[in-house]
PDB file of C-alpha atoms in Angstrom:
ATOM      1  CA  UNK I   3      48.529  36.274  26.149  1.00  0.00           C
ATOM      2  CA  UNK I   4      44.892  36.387  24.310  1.00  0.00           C
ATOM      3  CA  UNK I   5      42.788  39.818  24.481  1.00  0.00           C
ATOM      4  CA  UNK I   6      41.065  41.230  27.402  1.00  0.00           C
ATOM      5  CA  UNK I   7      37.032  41.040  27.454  1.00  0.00           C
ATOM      6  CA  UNK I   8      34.888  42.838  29.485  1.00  0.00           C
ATOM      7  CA  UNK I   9      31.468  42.925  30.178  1.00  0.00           C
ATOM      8  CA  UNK I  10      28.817  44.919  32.335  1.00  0.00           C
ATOM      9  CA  UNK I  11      25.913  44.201  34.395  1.00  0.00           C
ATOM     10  CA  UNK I  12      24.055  47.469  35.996  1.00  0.00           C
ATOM     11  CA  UNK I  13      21.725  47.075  38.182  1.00  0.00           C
ATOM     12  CA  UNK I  14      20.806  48.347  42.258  1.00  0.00           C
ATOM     13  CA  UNK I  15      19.347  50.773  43.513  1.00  0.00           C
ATOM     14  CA  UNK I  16      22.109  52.875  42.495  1.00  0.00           C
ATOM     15  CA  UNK I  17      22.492  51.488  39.174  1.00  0.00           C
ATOM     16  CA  UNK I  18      25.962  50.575  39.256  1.00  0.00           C
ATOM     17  CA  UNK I  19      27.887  49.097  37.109  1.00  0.00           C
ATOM     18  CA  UNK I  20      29.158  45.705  37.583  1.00  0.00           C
ATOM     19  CA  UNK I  21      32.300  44.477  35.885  1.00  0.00           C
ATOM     20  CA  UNK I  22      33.562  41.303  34.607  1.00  0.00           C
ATOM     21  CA  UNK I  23      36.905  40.777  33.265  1.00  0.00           C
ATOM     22  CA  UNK I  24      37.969  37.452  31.277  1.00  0.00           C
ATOM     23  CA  UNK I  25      40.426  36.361  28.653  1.00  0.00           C
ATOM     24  CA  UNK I  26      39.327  36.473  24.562  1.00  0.00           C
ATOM     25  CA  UNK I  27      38.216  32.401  24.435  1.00  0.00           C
ATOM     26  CA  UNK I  28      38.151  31.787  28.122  1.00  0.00           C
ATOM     27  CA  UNK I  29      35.085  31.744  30.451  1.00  0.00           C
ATOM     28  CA  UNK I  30      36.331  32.360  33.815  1.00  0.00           C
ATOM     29  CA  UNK I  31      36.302  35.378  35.097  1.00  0.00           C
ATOM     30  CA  UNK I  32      37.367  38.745  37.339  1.00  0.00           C
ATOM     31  CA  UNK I  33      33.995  39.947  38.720  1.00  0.00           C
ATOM     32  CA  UNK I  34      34.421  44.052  40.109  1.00  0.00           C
ATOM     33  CA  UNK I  35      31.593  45.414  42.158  1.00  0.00           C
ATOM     34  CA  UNK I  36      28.755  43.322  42.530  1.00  0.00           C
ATOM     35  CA  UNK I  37      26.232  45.737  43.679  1.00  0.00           C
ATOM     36  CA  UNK I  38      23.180  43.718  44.365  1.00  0.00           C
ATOM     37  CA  UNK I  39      21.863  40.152  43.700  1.00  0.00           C
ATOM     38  CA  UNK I  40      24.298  37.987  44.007  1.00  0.00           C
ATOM     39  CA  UNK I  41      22.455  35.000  43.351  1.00  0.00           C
ATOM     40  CA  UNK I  42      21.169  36.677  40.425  1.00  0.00           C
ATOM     41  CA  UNK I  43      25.073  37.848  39.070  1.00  0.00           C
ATOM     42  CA  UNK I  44      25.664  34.133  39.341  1.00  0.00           C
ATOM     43  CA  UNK I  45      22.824  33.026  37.698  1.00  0.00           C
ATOM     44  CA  UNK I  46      22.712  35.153  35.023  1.00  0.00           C
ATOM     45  CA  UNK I  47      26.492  34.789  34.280  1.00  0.00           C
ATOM     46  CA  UNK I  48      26.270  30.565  34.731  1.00  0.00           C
ATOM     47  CA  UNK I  49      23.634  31.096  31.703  1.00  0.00           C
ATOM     48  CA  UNK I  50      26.254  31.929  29.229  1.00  0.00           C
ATOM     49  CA  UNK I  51      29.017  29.650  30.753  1.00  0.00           C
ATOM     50  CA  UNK I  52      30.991  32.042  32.886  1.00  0.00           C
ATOM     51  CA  UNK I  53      32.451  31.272  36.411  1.00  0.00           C
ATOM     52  CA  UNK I  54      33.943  33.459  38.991  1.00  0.00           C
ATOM     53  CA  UNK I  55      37.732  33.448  40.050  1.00  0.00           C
ATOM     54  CA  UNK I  56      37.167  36.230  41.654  1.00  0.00           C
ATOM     55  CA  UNK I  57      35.889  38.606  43.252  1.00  0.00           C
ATOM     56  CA  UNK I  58      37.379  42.626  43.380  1.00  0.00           C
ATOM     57  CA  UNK I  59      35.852  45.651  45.414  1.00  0.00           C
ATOM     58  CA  UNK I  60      36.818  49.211  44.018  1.00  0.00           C
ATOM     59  CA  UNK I  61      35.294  50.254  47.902  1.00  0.00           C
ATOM     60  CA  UNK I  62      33.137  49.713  50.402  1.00  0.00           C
ATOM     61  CA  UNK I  63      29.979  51.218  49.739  1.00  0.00           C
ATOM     62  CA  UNK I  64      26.463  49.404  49.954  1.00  0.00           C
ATOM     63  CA  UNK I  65      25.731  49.543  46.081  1.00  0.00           C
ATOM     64  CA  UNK I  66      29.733  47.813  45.468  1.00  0.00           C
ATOM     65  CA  UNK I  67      29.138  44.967  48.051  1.00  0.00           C
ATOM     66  CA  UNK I  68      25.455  44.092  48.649  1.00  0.00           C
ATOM     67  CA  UNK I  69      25.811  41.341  45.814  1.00  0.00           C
ATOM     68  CA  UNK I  70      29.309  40.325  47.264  1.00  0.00           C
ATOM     69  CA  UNK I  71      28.590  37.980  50.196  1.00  0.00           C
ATOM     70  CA  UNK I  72      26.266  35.701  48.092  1.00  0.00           C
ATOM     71  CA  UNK I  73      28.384  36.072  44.881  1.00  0.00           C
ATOM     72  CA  UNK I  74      31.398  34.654  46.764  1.00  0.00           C
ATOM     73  CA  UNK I  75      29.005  31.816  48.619  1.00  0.00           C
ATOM     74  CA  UNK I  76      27.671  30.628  45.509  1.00  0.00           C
ATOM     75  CA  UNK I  77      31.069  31.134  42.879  1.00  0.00           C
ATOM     76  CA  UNK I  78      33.610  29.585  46.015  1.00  0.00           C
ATOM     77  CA  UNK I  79      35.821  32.778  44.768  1.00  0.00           C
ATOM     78  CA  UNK I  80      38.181  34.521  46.787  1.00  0.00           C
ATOM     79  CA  UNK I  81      37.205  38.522  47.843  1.00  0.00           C
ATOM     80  CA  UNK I  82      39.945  41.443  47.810  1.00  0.00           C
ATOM     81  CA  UNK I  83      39.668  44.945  48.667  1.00  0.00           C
ATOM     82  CA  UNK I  84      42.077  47.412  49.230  1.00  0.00           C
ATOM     83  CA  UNK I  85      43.967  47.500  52.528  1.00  0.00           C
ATOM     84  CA  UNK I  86      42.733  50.811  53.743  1.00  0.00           C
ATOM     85  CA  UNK I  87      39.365  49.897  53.902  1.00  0.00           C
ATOM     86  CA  UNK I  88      39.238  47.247  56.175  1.00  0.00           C
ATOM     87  CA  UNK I  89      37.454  50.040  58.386  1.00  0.00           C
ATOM     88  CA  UNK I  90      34.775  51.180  56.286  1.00  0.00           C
ATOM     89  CA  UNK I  91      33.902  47.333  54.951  1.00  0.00           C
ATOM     90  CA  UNK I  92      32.984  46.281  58.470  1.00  0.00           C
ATOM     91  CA  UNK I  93      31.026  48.881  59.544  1.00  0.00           C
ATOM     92  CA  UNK I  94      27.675  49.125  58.024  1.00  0.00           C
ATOM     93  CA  UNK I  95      27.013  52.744  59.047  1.00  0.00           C
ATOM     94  CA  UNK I  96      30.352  53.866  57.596  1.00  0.00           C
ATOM     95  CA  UNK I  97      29.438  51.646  54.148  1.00  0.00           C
ATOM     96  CA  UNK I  98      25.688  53.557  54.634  1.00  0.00           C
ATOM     97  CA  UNK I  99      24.119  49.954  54.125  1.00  0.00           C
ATOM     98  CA  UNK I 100      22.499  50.636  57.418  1.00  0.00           C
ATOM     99  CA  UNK I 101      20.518  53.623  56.182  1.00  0.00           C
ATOM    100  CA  UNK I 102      20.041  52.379  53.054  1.00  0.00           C
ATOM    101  CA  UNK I 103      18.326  49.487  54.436  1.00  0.00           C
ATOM    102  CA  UNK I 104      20.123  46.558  54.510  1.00  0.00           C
ATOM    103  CA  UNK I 105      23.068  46.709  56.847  1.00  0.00           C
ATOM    104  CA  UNK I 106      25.464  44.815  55.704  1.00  0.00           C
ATOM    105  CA  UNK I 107      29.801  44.073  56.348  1.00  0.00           C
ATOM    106  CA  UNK I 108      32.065  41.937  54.925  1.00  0.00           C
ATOM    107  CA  UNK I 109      35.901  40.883  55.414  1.00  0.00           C
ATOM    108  CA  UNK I 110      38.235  40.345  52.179  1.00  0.00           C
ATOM    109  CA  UNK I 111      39.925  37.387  51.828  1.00  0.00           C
ATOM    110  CA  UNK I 112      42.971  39.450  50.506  1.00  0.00           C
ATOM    111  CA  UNK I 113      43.828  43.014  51.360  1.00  0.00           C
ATOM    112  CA  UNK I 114      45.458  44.660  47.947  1.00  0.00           C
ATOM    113  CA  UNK I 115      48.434  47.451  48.746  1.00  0.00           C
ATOM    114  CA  UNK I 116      49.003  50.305  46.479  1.00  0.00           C
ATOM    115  CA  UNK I 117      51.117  50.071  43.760  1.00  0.00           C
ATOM    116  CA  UNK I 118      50.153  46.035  43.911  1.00  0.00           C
ATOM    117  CA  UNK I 119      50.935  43.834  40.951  1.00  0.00           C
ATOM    118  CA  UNK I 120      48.707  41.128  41.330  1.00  0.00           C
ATOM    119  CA  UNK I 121      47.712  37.839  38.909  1.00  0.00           C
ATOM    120  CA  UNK I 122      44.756  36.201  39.430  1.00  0.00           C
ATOM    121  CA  UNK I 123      43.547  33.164  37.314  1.00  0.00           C
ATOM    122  CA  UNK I 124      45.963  34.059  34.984  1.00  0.00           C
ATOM    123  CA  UNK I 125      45.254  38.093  34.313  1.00  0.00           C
ATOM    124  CA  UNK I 126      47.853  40.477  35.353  1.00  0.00           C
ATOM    125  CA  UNK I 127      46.535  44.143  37.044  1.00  0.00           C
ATOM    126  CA  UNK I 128      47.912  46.675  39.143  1.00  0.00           C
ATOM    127  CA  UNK I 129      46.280  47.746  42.113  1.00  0.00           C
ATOM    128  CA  UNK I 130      46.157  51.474  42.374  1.00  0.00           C
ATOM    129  CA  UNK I 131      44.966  52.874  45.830  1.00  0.00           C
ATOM    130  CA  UNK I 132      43.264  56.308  45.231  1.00  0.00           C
ATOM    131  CA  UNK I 133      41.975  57.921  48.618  1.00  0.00           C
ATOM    132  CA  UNK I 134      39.335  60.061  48.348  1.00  0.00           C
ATOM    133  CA  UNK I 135      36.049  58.621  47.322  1.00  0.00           C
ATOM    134  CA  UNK I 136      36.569  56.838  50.588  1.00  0.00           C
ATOM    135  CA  UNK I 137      40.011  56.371  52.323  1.00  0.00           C
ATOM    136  CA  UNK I 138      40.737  52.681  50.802  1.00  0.00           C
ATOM    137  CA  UNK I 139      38.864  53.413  47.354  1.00  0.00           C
ATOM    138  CA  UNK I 140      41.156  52.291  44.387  1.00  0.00           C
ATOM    139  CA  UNK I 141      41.624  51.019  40.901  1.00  0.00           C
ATOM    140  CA  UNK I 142      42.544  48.472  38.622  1.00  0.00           C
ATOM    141  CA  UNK I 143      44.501  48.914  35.614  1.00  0.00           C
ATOM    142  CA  UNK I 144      45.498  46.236  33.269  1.00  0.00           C
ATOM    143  CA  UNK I 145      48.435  48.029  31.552  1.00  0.00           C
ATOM    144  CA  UNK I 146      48.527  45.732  28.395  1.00  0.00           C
ATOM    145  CA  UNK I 147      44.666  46.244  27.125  1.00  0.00           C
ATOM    146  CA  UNK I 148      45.182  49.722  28.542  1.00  0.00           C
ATOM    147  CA  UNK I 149      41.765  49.126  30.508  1.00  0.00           C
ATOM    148  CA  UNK I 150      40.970  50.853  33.774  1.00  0.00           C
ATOM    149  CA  UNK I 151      38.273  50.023  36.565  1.00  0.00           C
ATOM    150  CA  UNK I 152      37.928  52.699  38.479  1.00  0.00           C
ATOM    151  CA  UNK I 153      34.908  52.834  40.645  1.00  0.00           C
ATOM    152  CA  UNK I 154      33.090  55.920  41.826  1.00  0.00           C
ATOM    153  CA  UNK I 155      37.046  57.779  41.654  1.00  0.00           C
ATOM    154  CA  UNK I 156      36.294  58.727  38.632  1.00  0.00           C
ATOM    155  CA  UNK I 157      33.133  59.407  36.047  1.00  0.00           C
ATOM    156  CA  UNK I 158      32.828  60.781  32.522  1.00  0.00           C
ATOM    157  CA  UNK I 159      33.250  64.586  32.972  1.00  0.00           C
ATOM    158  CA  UNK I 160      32.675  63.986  36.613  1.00  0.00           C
ATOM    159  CA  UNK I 161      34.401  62.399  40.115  1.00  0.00           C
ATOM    160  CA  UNK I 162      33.353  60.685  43.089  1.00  0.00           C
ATOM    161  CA  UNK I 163      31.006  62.319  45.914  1.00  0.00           C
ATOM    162  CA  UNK I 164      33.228  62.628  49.149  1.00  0.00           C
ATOM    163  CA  UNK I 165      30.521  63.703  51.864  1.00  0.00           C
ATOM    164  CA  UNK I 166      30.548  60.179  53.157  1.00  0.00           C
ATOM    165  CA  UNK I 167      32.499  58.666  55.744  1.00  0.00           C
ATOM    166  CA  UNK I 168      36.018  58.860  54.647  1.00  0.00           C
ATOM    167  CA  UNK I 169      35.824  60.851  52.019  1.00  0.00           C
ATOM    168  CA  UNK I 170      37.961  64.114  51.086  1.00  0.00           C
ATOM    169  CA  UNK I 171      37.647  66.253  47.989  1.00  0.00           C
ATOM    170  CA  UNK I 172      41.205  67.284  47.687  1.00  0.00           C
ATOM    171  CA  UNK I 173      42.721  63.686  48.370  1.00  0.00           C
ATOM    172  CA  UNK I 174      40.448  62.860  45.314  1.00  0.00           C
ATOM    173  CA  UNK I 175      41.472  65.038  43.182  1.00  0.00           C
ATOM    174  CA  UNK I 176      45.162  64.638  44.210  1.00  0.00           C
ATOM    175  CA  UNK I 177      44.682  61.052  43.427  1.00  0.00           C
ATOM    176  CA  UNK I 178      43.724  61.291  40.316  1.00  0.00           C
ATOM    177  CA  UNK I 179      45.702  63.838  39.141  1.00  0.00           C
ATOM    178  CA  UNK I 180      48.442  62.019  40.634  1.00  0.00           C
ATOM    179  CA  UNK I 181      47.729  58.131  39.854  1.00  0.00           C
ATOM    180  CA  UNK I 182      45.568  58.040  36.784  1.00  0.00           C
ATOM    181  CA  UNK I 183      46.070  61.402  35.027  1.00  0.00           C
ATOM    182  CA  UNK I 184      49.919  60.060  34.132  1.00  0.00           C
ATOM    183  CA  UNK I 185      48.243  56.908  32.250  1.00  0.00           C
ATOM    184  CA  UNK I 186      48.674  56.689  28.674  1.00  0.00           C
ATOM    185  CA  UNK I 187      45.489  58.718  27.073  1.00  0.00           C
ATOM    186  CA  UNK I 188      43.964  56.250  24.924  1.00  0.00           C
ATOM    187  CA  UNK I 189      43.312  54.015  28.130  1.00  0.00           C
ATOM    188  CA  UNK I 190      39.917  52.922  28.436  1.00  0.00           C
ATOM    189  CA  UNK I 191      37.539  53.835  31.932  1.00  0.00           C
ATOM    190  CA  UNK I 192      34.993  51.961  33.262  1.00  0.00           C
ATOM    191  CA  UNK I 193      33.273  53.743  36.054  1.00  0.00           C
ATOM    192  CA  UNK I 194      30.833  52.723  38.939  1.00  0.00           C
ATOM    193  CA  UNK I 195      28.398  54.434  37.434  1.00  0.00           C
ATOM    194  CA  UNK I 196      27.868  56.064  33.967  1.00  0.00           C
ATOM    195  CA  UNK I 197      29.544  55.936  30.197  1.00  0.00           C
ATOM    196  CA  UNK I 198      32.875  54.742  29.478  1.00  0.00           C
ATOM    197  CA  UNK I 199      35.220  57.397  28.950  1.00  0.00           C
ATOM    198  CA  UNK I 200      39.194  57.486  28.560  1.00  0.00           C
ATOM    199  CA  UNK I 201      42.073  58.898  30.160  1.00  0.00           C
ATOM    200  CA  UNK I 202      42.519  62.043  27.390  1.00  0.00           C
ATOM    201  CA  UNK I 203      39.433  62.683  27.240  1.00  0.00           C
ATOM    202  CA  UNK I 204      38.920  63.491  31.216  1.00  0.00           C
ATOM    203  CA  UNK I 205      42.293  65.189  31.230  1.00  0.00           C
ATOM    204  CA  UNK I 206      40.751  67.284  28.500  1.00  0.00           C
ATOM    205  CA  UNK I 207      36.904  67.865  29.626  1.00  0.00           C
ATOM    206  CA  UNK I 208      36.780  66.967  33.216  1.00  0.00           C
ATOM    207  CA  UNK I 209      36.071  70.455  34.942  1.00  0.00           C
ATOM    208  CA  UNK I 210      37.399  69.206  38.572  1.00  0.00           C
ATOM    209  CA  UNK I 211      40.343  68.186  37.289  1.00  0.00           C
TER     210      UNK I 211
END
């Protein structure tokens, strides 16, 4: 099986960062989060020969899914959340698109389960539900390239804000601590927002952990 890539697009209001995931060689790929634009994430990723497979959501929020709707138009790519936030995803005051200005829902194609192994267009993940953020946030860890998406669960030195709809400071930190504290250290994490960091060095520096 040929090498993971990844690559990042930020952009929204929120500056978040938007994931793609593809084999070394290969050109079609796993997009995560596309916070804004999605004619634009199209475009832009069209220009250097990459097409969507599909398309991931860490969680509901407006600055994850504003891009998604017109991303999955335009690609013809399937759209998968996690199960437990079916809720959130269709309700745009829950998702605060509403007062963020653009109110805006949408309904995955596929509904992940915790503890999921999934395969996709030939890339192998599992999907790792941590509550918290919000109550169907979760993760994506592909265990061979010891590379983890992880959303606004968890930042470089920092975690997810929970004063949201849904969200709960201690079933954050429990997830975490429970679900991604136990990876292997030298795994690799690629927030929602922010650096890159890895597993050691959060258990190591992160002061709400």
């Amino acid at each position: 099986m040929a090498e993971l890539k990844i690559g990042k697009i930020t952009m929204g209001m929120c500056q978040t960062n938007c994931y793609f995931v593809y084999e070394e060689g290969e050109k079609e790929v796993l997009f995560f989060d596309p916070a804004d634009r999605g004619d634009y994430l199209y475009e832009v990723l069209k220009e250097n020969g990459f097409s969507v497979k599909a398309i991931l959501l860490t969680h509901g929020h407006f600055d994850h899914i504003w891009g998604a709707a017109k991303l999955k138009e335009l690609s013809g790519a399937k759209l998968y959340a996690f199960e437990a936030e079916k809720e959130l995803c269709g309700d745009a005051g829950m998702n605060i698109s509403a007062s963020a200005g653009r109110a805006e829902t949408i309904v995955a194609d596929e509904w992940f389960k915790d503890g999921q192994e999934v395969t996709l267009n030939g890339i192998s993940f599992k999907a790792i539900a941590t509550p918290g953020h919000t109550a169907g946030s979760g993760c994506f860890y592909f265990e061979k390239d010891k590379l983890l998406i992880s959303g606004d669960t968890l930042f470089e030195e920092s975690v997810g804000r929970t004063d949201f709809p849904t969200g709960s400071m201690s079933t954050l930190v429990r997830s975490i601590r429970e679900k991604l504290m136990v990876l292997p250290e030298d795994v690799k994490v690629y927030p929602g927002h922010g650096n890159m960091t890895t597993i050691g060095y959060e258990k190591a520096n992160n002061p709400f952990l």
